[in-house]
Amino acid sequence: MTGLYARVARRPSRGHVRRVTPVRVERADGLVAGVYQQVERDFGMLAPPVSLHSPAPQVLAACWMTLRETLVAAGRLDRATRETVAAAVSAANSCPYCVEVHSATLAGLVRPASDAPADTRLARVADWARAATDRTSARHAVPPVARDEAVELLGVALVFQYLNRMVNIFLEPSPIPAGVPEPIRGGVRRTFGRLMARGARGDRPAGAALELLPSAPPAPDLAWAAGNPILADALARGAAAVDAAGRRSVPESVRDLVASRLDAWDGRPTGLSRAWVGDAVGDLPAADRPAGRLALLTAFAAYQVDDEVVAAVRAGGADDRALIELTAWASMAAARRAAAWVPLDPVVPPRPS
């Protein structure tokens, strides 16, 4: 899925993005141009979940680096297994865009449904990925693969915990244009899945995206990735870039508030009401409350972010770059906290007394 298709896909992909304006391919330079070239080469098209980050070049590079080195690059596990995690985490996080993309890609990759062993293995992977999104369930979720392979699964889960939040805020609910009639959407979805699967086949060497960002020391909460040096390096570089973005665009009072709320977070939905957000930001300085609302909703209920919440932050002077940096920081903070819940070693039941 390269060449002509990638060029044709650029125009509709821009149309999926809302609330910020991504950098156009023909106007990209520097780091943004370098990321765009890698995305089209290795992913097959300029994926909107990546390009939406382009107003903040360092965050764009962090998003692509972590996505590439967990989902796209060659590893111990096949792409279908990793796509299973992407689809399952996205479903648990109520991210319809990511569910549609990665379910369609998975459908294009898997062998016929009559292959029971493969179906059973992917079902176990999906069960584990869903359990990993809930703090209580995650503690008892036994990885369905060896530990060195489980590191790859958890890397994908972390990245989609992050991406689901960003996508829910900045993309339309479906990669298929809303004007496509319902009777033919199924056929469009199957064709889309075959194209995505075609682009997903073939090995992309691990580590090619590391050049995009400077090296960084590993954060203690990402120590679980140490057994996979390239993955660990990518996560360290990406996390450092997003942390720096947070220091630029998220008030310290808001960062402290989100961190304290994450300490008590169990991974479960907050419900339909947003009353809790108003209560939570009540002690913030008045000037920081709009950023606090957006950061909290991003971390805990990104599907509830609306134009009014974003407009309030813009009224305080935030441009596209600041919006991406604020939401990226909150998304990554939640994603890293969720990944830290997950034990990668099998749970050994206590011996009977």
GROMACS .gro file of N, CA and C in nm, residues 168-291:
model
  372
  168ASN      N    1  -0.989   0.995   1.999
  168ASN     CA    2  -1.124   1.032   2.039
  168ASN      C    3  -1.143   1.183   2.041
  169ILE      N    4  -1.038   1.257   2.070
  169ILE     CA    5  -1.048   1.403   2.075
  169ILE      C    6  -1.037   1.465   1.937
  170PHE      N    7  -0.945   1.416   1.854
  170PHE     CA    8  -0.907   1.489   1.734
  170PHE      C    9  -0.948   1.424   1.601
  171LEU      N   10  -1.009   1.307   1.602
  171LEU     CA   11  -1.051   1.244   1.477
  171LEU      C   12  -1.201   1.218   1.476
  172GLU      N   13  -1.256   1.208   1.357
  172GLU     CA   14  -1.395   1.167   1.342
  172GLU      C   15  -1.410   1.021   1.386
  173PRO      N   16  -1.533   0.975   1.414
  173PRO     CA   17  -1.550   0.840   1.470
  173PRO      C   18  -1.514   0.726   1.377
  174SER      N   19  -1.503   0.750   1.246
  174SER     CA   20  -1.477   0.641   1.152
  174SER      C   21  -1.378   0.686   1.045
  175PRO      N   22  -1.292   0.595   0.998
  175PRO     CA   23  -1.206   0.629   0.884
  175PRO      C   24  -1.280   0.632   0.752
  176ILE      N   25  -1.402   0.579   0.751
  176ILE     CA   26  -1.484   0.580   0.630
  176ILE      C   27  -1.568   0.707   0.632
  177PRO      N   28  -1.564   0.787   0.527
  177PRO     CA   29  -1.638   0.913   0.526
  177PRO      C   30  -1.785   0.895   0.562
  178ALA      N   31  -1.839   0.992   0.636
  178ALA     CA   32  -1.977   0.982   0.683
  178ALA      C   33  -2.076   0.976   0.567
  179GLY      N   34  -2.041   1.029   0.450
  179GLY     CA   35  -2.132   1.030   0.338
  179GLY      C   36  -2.147   0.897   0.266
  180VAL      N   37  -2.066   0.797   0.300
  180VAL     CA   38  -2.078   0.666   0.235
  180VAL      C   39  -2.207   0.599   0.282
  181PRO      N   40  -2.296   0.559   0.192
  181PRO     CA   41  -2.424   0.499   0.232
  181PRO      C   42  -2.404   0.372   0.314
  182GLU      N   43  -2.492   0.353   0.409
  182GLU     CA   44  -2.482   0.237   0.499
  182GLU      C   45  -2.479   0.103   0.425
  183PRO      N   46  -2.560   0.083   0.318
  183PRO     CA   47  -2.559  -0.048   0.252
  183PRO      C   48  -2.424  -0.089   0.193
  184ILE      N   49  -2.338   0.008   0.162
  184ILE     CA   50  -2.210  -0.029   0.102
  184ILE      C   51  -2.092  -0.010   0.197
  185ARG      N   52  -2.120   0.032   0.320
  185ARG     CA   53  -2.010   0.055   0.415
  185ARG      C   54  -1.935  -0.075   0.446
  186GLY      N   55  -2.010  -0.187   0.452
  186GLY     CA   56  -1.945  -0.315   0.480
  186GLY      C   57  -1.843  -0.351   0.374
  187GLY      N   58  -1.878  -0.331   0.248
  187GLY     CA   59  -1.784  -0.359   0.140
  187GLY      C   60  -1.665  -0.266   0.142
  188VAL      N   61  -1.690  -0.138   0.172
  188VAL     CA   62  -1.580  -0.042   0.183
  188VAL      C   63  -1.487  -0.083   0.297
  189ARG      N   64  -1.545  -0.127   0.407
  189ARG     CA   65  -1.465  -0.167   0.523
  189ARG      C   66  -1.378  -0.289   0.489
  190ARG      N   67  -1.434  -0.385   0.416
  190ARG     CA   68  -1.355  -0.503   0.380
  190ARG      C   69  -1.241  -0.466   0.285
  191THR      N   70  -1.269  -0.378   0.190
  191THR     CA   71  -1.163  -0.334   0.099
  191THR      C   72  -1.056  -0.259   0.175
  192PHE      N   73  -1.099  -0.173   0.265
  192PHE     CA   74  -1.004  -0.099   0.349
  192PHE      C   75  -0.917  -0.196   0.429
  193GLY      N   76  -0.979  -0.299   0.487
  193GLY     CA   77  -0.904  -0.397   0.564
  193GLY      C   78  -0.801  -0.470   0.480
  194ARG      N   79  -0.838  -0.506   0.356
  194ARG     CA   80  -0.741  -0.574   0.270
  194ARG      C   81  -0.623  -0.483   0.236
  195LEU      N   82  -0.652  -0.355   0.213
  195LEU     CA   83  -0.544  -0.260   0.183
  195LEU      C   84  -0.453  -0.242   0.304
  196MET      N   85  -0.513  -0.228   0.423
  196MET     CA   86  -0.433  -0.214   0.544
  196MET      C   87  -0.350  -0.338   0.570
  197ALA      N   88  -0.410  -0.455   0.549
  197ALA     CA   89  -0.336  -0.579   0.571
  197ALA      C   90  -0.221  -0.592   0.474
  198ARG      N   91  -0.242  -0.550   0.350
  198ARG     CA   92  -0.133  -0.555   0.252
  198ARG      C   93  -0.016  -0.469   0.300
  199GLY      N   94  -0.046  -0.352   0.351
  199GLY     CA   95   0.060  -0.267   0.403
  199GLY      C   96   0.125  -0.322   0.529
  200ALA      N   97   0.051  -0.407   0.604
  200ALA     CA   98   0.104  -0.461   0.729
  200ALA      C   99   0.195  -0.581   0.709
  201ARG      N  100   0.191  -0.642   0.590
  201ARG     CA  101   0.273  -0.760   0.567
  201ARG      C  102   0.417  -0.719   0.533
  202GLY      N  103   0.510  -0.806   0.566
  202GLY     CA  104   0.650  -0.776   0.540
  202GLY      C  105   0.717  -0.717   0.662
  203ASP      N  106   0.844  -0.745   0.677
  203ASP     CA  107   0.919  -0.701   0.794
  203ASP      C  108   0.972  -0.560   0.776
  204ARG      N  109   0.954  -0.479   0.879
  204ARG     CA  110   1.020  -0.349   0.888
  204ARG      C  111   1.124  -0.362   0.998
  205PRO      N  112   1.250  -0.338   0.971
  205PRO     CA  113   1.353  -0.358   1.072
  205PRO      C  114   1.330  -0.271   1.195
  206ALA      N  115   1.347  -0.330   1.311
  206ALA     CA  116   1.328  -0.255   1.436
  206ALA      C  117   1.435  -0.149   1.451
  207GLY      N  118   1.396  -0.039   1.514
  207GLY     CA  119   1.492   0.065   1.550
  207GLY      C  120   1.506   0.179   1.451
  208ALA      N  121   1.441   0.173   1.336
  208ALA     CA  122   1.462   0.274   1.233
  208ALA      C  123   1.411   0.411   1.274
  209ALA      N  124   1.317   0.418   1.369
  209ALA     CA  125   1.262   0.547   1.409
  209ALA      C  126   1.340   0.614   1.521
  210LEU      N  127   1.436   0.543   1.580
  210LEU     CA  128   1.506   0.598   1.696
  210LEU      C  129   1.583   0.725   1.664
  211GLU      N  130   1.622   0.740   1.538
  211GLU     CA  131   1.699   0.857   1.498
  211GLU      C  132   1.619   0.987   1.508
  212LEU      N  133   1.489   0.979   1.522
  212LEU     CA  134   1.404   1.098   1.520
  212LEU      C  135   1.415   1.182   1.646
  213LEU      N  136   1.447   1.120   1.757
  213LEU     CA  137   1.454   1.193   1.884
  213LEU      C  138   1.583   1.156   1.958
  214PRO      N  139   1.634   1.247   2.041
  214PRO     CA  140   1.757   1.217   2.113
  214PRO      C  141   1.736   1.108   2.218
  215SER      N  142   1.843   1.041   2.255
  215SER     CA  143   1.835   0.938   2.358
  215SER      C  144   1.795   1.000   2.491
  216ALA      N  145   1.736   0.918   2.577
  216ALA     CA  146   1.689   0.966   2.707
  216ALA      C  147   1.700   0.852   2.807
  217PRO      N  148   1.723   0.884   2.934
  217PRO     CA  149   1.728   0.777   3.035
  217PRO      C  150   1.592   0.713   3.052
  218PRO      N  151   1.586   0.583   3.077
  218PRO     CA  152   1.456   0.516   3.095
  218PRO      C  153   1.389   0.561   3.223
  219ALA      N  154   1.260   0.582   3.218
  219ALA     CA  155   1.184   0.616   3.337
  219ALA      C  156   1.159   0.491   3.419
  220PRO      N  157   1.158   0.500   3.552
  220PRO     CA  158   1.138   0.381   3.635
  220PRO      C  159   1.010   0.304   3.603
  221ASP      N  160   0.901   0.375   3.568
  221ASP     CA  161   0.775   0.305   3.544
  221ASP      C  162   0.775   0.228   3.412
  222LEU      N  163   0.878   0.249   3.330
  222LEU     CA  164   0.889   0.177   3.203
  222LEU      C  165   0.996   0.067   3.209
  223ALA      N  166   1.039   0.034   3.329
  223ALA     CA  167   1.145  -0.067   3.345
  223ALA      C  168   1.105  -0.203   3.292
  224TRP      N  169   0.975  -0.231   3.282
  224TRP     CA  170   0.928  -0.360   3.231
  224TRP      C  171   0.975  -0.386   3.088
  225ALA      N  172   1.013  -0.281   3.014
  225ALA     CA  173   1.055  -0.298   2.875
  225ALA      C  174   1.204  -0.326   2.861
  226ALA      N  175   1.277  -0.333   2.973
  226ALA     CA  176   1.423  -0.341   2.966
  226ALA      C  177   1.473  -0.463   2.890
  227GLY      N  178   1.397  -0.572   2.889
  227GLY     CA  179   1.441  -0.692   2.819
  227GLY      C  180   1.438  -0.682   2.668
  228ASN      N  181   1.380  -0.574   2.617
  228ASN     CA  182   1.375  -0.549   2.473
  228ASN      C  183   1.441  -0.414   2.450
  229PRO      N  184   1.573  -0.411   2.425
  229PRO     CA  185   1.647  -0.284   2.424
  229PRO      C  186   1.594  -0.180   2.327
  230ILE      N  187   1.553  -0.221   2.207
  230ILE     CA  188   1.505  -0.123   2.109
  230ILE      C  189   1.371  -0.065   2.154
  231LEU      N  190   1.282  -0.151   2.199
  231LEU     CA  191   1.154  -0.104   2.248
  231LEU      C  192   1.172  -0.013   2.369
  232ALA      N  193   1.259  -0.053   2.462
  232ALA     CA  194   1.284   0.029   2.580
  232ALA      C  195   1.340   0.165   2.542
  233ASP      N  196   1.430   0.167   2.444
  233ASP     CA  197   1.489   0.293   2.398
  233ASP      C  198   1.383   0.382   2.336
  234ALA      N  199   1.296   0.325   2.252
  234ALA     CA  200   1.191   0.403   2.187
  234ALA      C  201   1.095   0.462   2.291
  235LEU      N  202   1.056   0.382   2.390
  235LEU     CA  203   0.965   0.432   2.493
  235LEU      C  204   1.031   0.541   2.576
  236ALA      N  205   1.159   0.524   2.607
  236ALA     CA  206   1.229   0.626   2.685
  236ALA      C  207   1.237   0.758   2.610
  237ARG      N  208   1.274   0.752   2.482
  237ARG     CA  209   1.284   0.874   2.401
  237ARG      C  210   1.147   0.940   2.385
  238GLY      N  211   1.047   0.858   2.353
  238GLY     CA  212   0.913   0.913   2.334
  238GLY      C  213   0.857   0.973   2.461
  239ALA      N  214   0.873   0.903   2.573
  239ALA     CA  215   0.822   0.953   2.700
  239ALA      C  216   0.890   1.084   2.739
  240ALA      N  217   1.020   1.094   2.715
  240ALA     CA  218   1.092   1.216   2.748
  240ALA      C  219   1.041   1.333   2.665
  241ALA      N  220   1.013   1.310   2.536
  241ALA     CA  221   0.962   1.417   2.450
  241ALA      C  222   0.824   1.463   2.496
  242VAL      N  223   0.738   1.370   2.534
  242VAL     CA  224   0.604   1.407   2.579
  242VAL      C  225   0.611   1.475   2.716
  243ASP      N  226   0.699   1.430   2.803
  243ASP     CA  227   0.716   1.498   2.932
  243ASP      C  228   0.761   1.642   2.912
  244ALA      N  229   0.855   1.664   2.819
  244ALA     CA  230   0.900   1.800   2.791
  244ALA      C  231   0.786   1.884   2.736
  245ALA      N  232   0.702   1.825   2.651
  245ALA     CA  233   0.586   1.897   2.599
  245ALA      C  234   0.491   1.936   2.712
  246GLY      N  235   0.473   1.847   2.808
  246GLY     CA  236   0.388   1.878   2.922
  246GLY      C  237   0.440   1.994   3.004
  247ARG      N  238   0.571   1.998   3.023
  247ARG     CA  239   0.628   2.110   3.098
  247ARG      C  240   0.608   2.242   3.025
  248ARG      N  241   0.606   2.239   2.890
  248ARG     CA  242   0.584   2.361   2.813
  248ARG      C  243   0.439   2.406   2.817
  249SER      N  244   0.345   2.313   2.807
  249SER     CA  245   0.207   2.350   2.777
  249SER      C  246   0.104   2.313   2.883
  250VAL      N  247   0.143   2.246   2.988
  250VAL     CA  248   0.048   2.209   3.093
  250VAL      C  249   0.091   2.278   3.222
  251PRO      N  250   0.007   2.362   3.280
  251PRO     CA  251   0.043   2.427   3.406
  251PRO      C  252   0.081   2.325   3.514
  252GLU      N  253   0.176   2.361   3.596
  252GLU     CA  254   0.222   2.268   3.700
  252GLU      C  255   0.107   2.224   3.789
  253SER      N  256   0.016   2.316   3.821
  253SER     CA  257  -0.097   2.279   3.907
  253SER      C  258  -0.182   2.170   3.842
  254VAL      N  259  -0.196   2.176   3.710
  254VAL     CA  260  -0.274   2.075   3.638
  254VAL      C  261  -0.200   1.942   3.635
  255ARG      N  262  -0.070   1.946   3.611
  255ARG     CA  263   0.007   1.821   3.612
  255ARG      C  264  -0.004   1.753   3.748
  256ASP      N  265   0.005   1.830   3.855
  256ASP     CA  266  -0.005   1.772   3.989
  256ASP      C  267  -0.144   1.713   4.012
  257LEU      N  268  -0.248   1.782   3.966
  257LEU     CA  269  -0.384   1.733   3.985
  257LEU      C  270  -0.406   1.602   3.910
  258VAL      N  271  -0.365   1.596   3.783
  258VAL     CA  272  -0.382   1.472   3.706
  258VAL      C  273  -0.306   1.357   3.771
  259ALA      N  274  -0.182   1.383   3.815
  259ALA     CA  275  -0.103   1.277   3.880
  259ALA      C  276  -0.172   1.224   4.005
  260SER      N  277  -0.229   1.314   4.085
  260SER     CA  278  -0.295   1.269   4.208
  260SER      C  279  -0.420   1.189   4.177
  261ARG      N  280  -0.493   1.227   4.072
  261ARG     CA  281  -0.613   1.152   4.035
  261ARG      C  282  -0.576   1.015   3.978
  262LEU      N  283  -0.464   1.009   3.907
  262LEU     CA  284  -0.420   0.880   3.854
  262LEU      C  285  -0.383   0.783   3.965
  263ASP      N  286  -0.339   0.834   4.078
  263ASP     CA  287  -0.304   0.746   4.190
  263ASP      C  288  -0.424   0.661   4.234
  264ALA      N  289  -0.543   0.717   4.222
  264ALA     CA  290  -0.663   0.647   4.267
  264ALA      C  291  -0.742   0.585   4.152
  265TRP      N  292  -0.693   0.599   4.030
  265TRP     CA  293  -0.766   0.554   3.911
  265TRP      C  294  -0.769   0.402   3.902
  266ASP      N  295  -0.883   0.346   3.863
  266ASP     CA  296  -0.894   0.201   3.847
  266ASP      C  297  -0.911   0.158   3.702
  267GLY      N  298  -0.910   0.254   3.609
  267GLY     CA  299  -0.921   0.222   3.468
  267GLY      C  300  -1.063   0.216   3.417
  268ARG      N  301  -1.161   0.229   3.503
  268ARG     CA  302  -1.300   0.215   3.461
  268ARG      C  303  -1.358   0.347   3.414
  269PRO      N  304  -1.461   0.342   3.328
  269PRO     CA  305  -1.522   0.466   3.278
  269PRO      C  306  -1.577   0.552   3.390
  270THR      N  307  -1.578   0.682   3.369
  270THR     CA  308  -1.626   0.776   3.470
  270THR      C  309  -1.776   0.791   3.468
  271GLY      N  310  -1.843   0.742   3.364
  271GLY     CA  311  -1.987   0.759   3.350
  271GLY      C  312  -2.020   0.873   3.256
  272LEU      N  313  -2.149   0.900   3.239
  272LEU     CA  314  -2.192   1.001   3.142
  272LEU      C  315  -2.179   1.143   3.194
  273SER      N  316  -2.189   1.162   3.321
  273SER     CA  317  -2.183   1.296   3.378
  273SER      C  318  -2.039   1.347   3.384
  274ARG      N  319  -2.024   1.480   3.361
  274ARG     CA  320  -1.893   1.542   3.376
  274ARG      C  321  -1.885   1.627   3.503
  275ALA      N  322  -1.979   1.606   3.594
  275ALA     CA  323  -1.981   1.687   3.716
  275ALA      C  324  -1.851   1.671   3.795
  276TRP      N  325  -1.793   1.552   3.791
  276TRP     CA  326  -1.670   1.527   3.867
  276TRP      C  327  -1.556   1.618   3.822
  277VAL      N  328  -1.558   1.658   3.694
  277VAL     CA  329  -1.450   1.744   3.644
  277VAL      C  330  -1.457   1.882   3.707
  278GLY      N  331  -1.579   1.937   3.714
  278GLY     CA  332  -1.595   2.067   3.777
  278GLY      C  333  -1.552   2.066   3.921
  279ASP      N  334  -1.586   1.959   3.993
  279ASP     CA  335  -1.544   1.947   4.132
  279ASP      C  336  -1.392   1.937   4.142
  280ALA      N  337  -1.331   1.860   4.052
  280ALA     CA  338  -1.187   1.833   4.060
  280ALA      C  339  -1.104   1.958   4.035
  281VAL      N  340  -1.149   2.048   3.948
  281VAL     CA  341  -1.069   2.166   3.915
  281VAL      C  342  -1.099   2.284   4.006
  282GLY      N  343  -1.187   2.265   4.101
  282GLY     CA  344  -1.231   2.376   4.185
  282GLY      C  345  -1.119   2.445   4.262
  283ASP      N  346  -1.017   2.371   4.300
  283ASP     CA  347  -0.908   2.429   4.378
  283ASP      C  348  -0.794   2.483   4.292
  284LEU      N  349  -0.805   2.470   4.160
  284LEU     CA  350  -0.701   2.524   4.072
  284LEU      C  351  -0.714   2.675   4.062
  285PRO      N  352  -0.604   2.745   4.033
  285PRO     CA  353  -0.617   2.887   3.998
  285PRO      C  354  -0.715   2.902   3.882
  286ALA      N  355  -0.793   3.007   3.882
  286ALA     CA  356  -0.897   3.024   3.781
  286ALA      C  357  -0.841   3.014   3.640
  287ALA      N  358  -0.723   3.071   3.618
  287ALA     CA  359  -0.664   3.070   3.483
  287ALA      C  360  -0.627   2.930   3.437
  288ASP      N  361  -0.607   2.835   3.532
  288ASP     CA  362  -0.565   2.699   3.497
  288ASP      C  363  -0.682   2.603   3.481
  289ARG      N  364  -0.802   2.646   3.514
  289ARG     CA  365  -0.914   2.551   3.515
  289ARG      C  366  -0.950   2.498   3.377
  290PRO      N  367  -0.952   2.580   3.271
  290PRO     CA  368  -0.981   2.522   3.140
  290PRO      C  369  -0.882   2.413   3.101
  291ALA      N  370  -0.752   2.437   3.124
  291ALA     CA  371  -0.652   2.334   3.094
  291ALA      C  372  -0.672   2.213   3.183
   0.00000   0.00000   0.00000
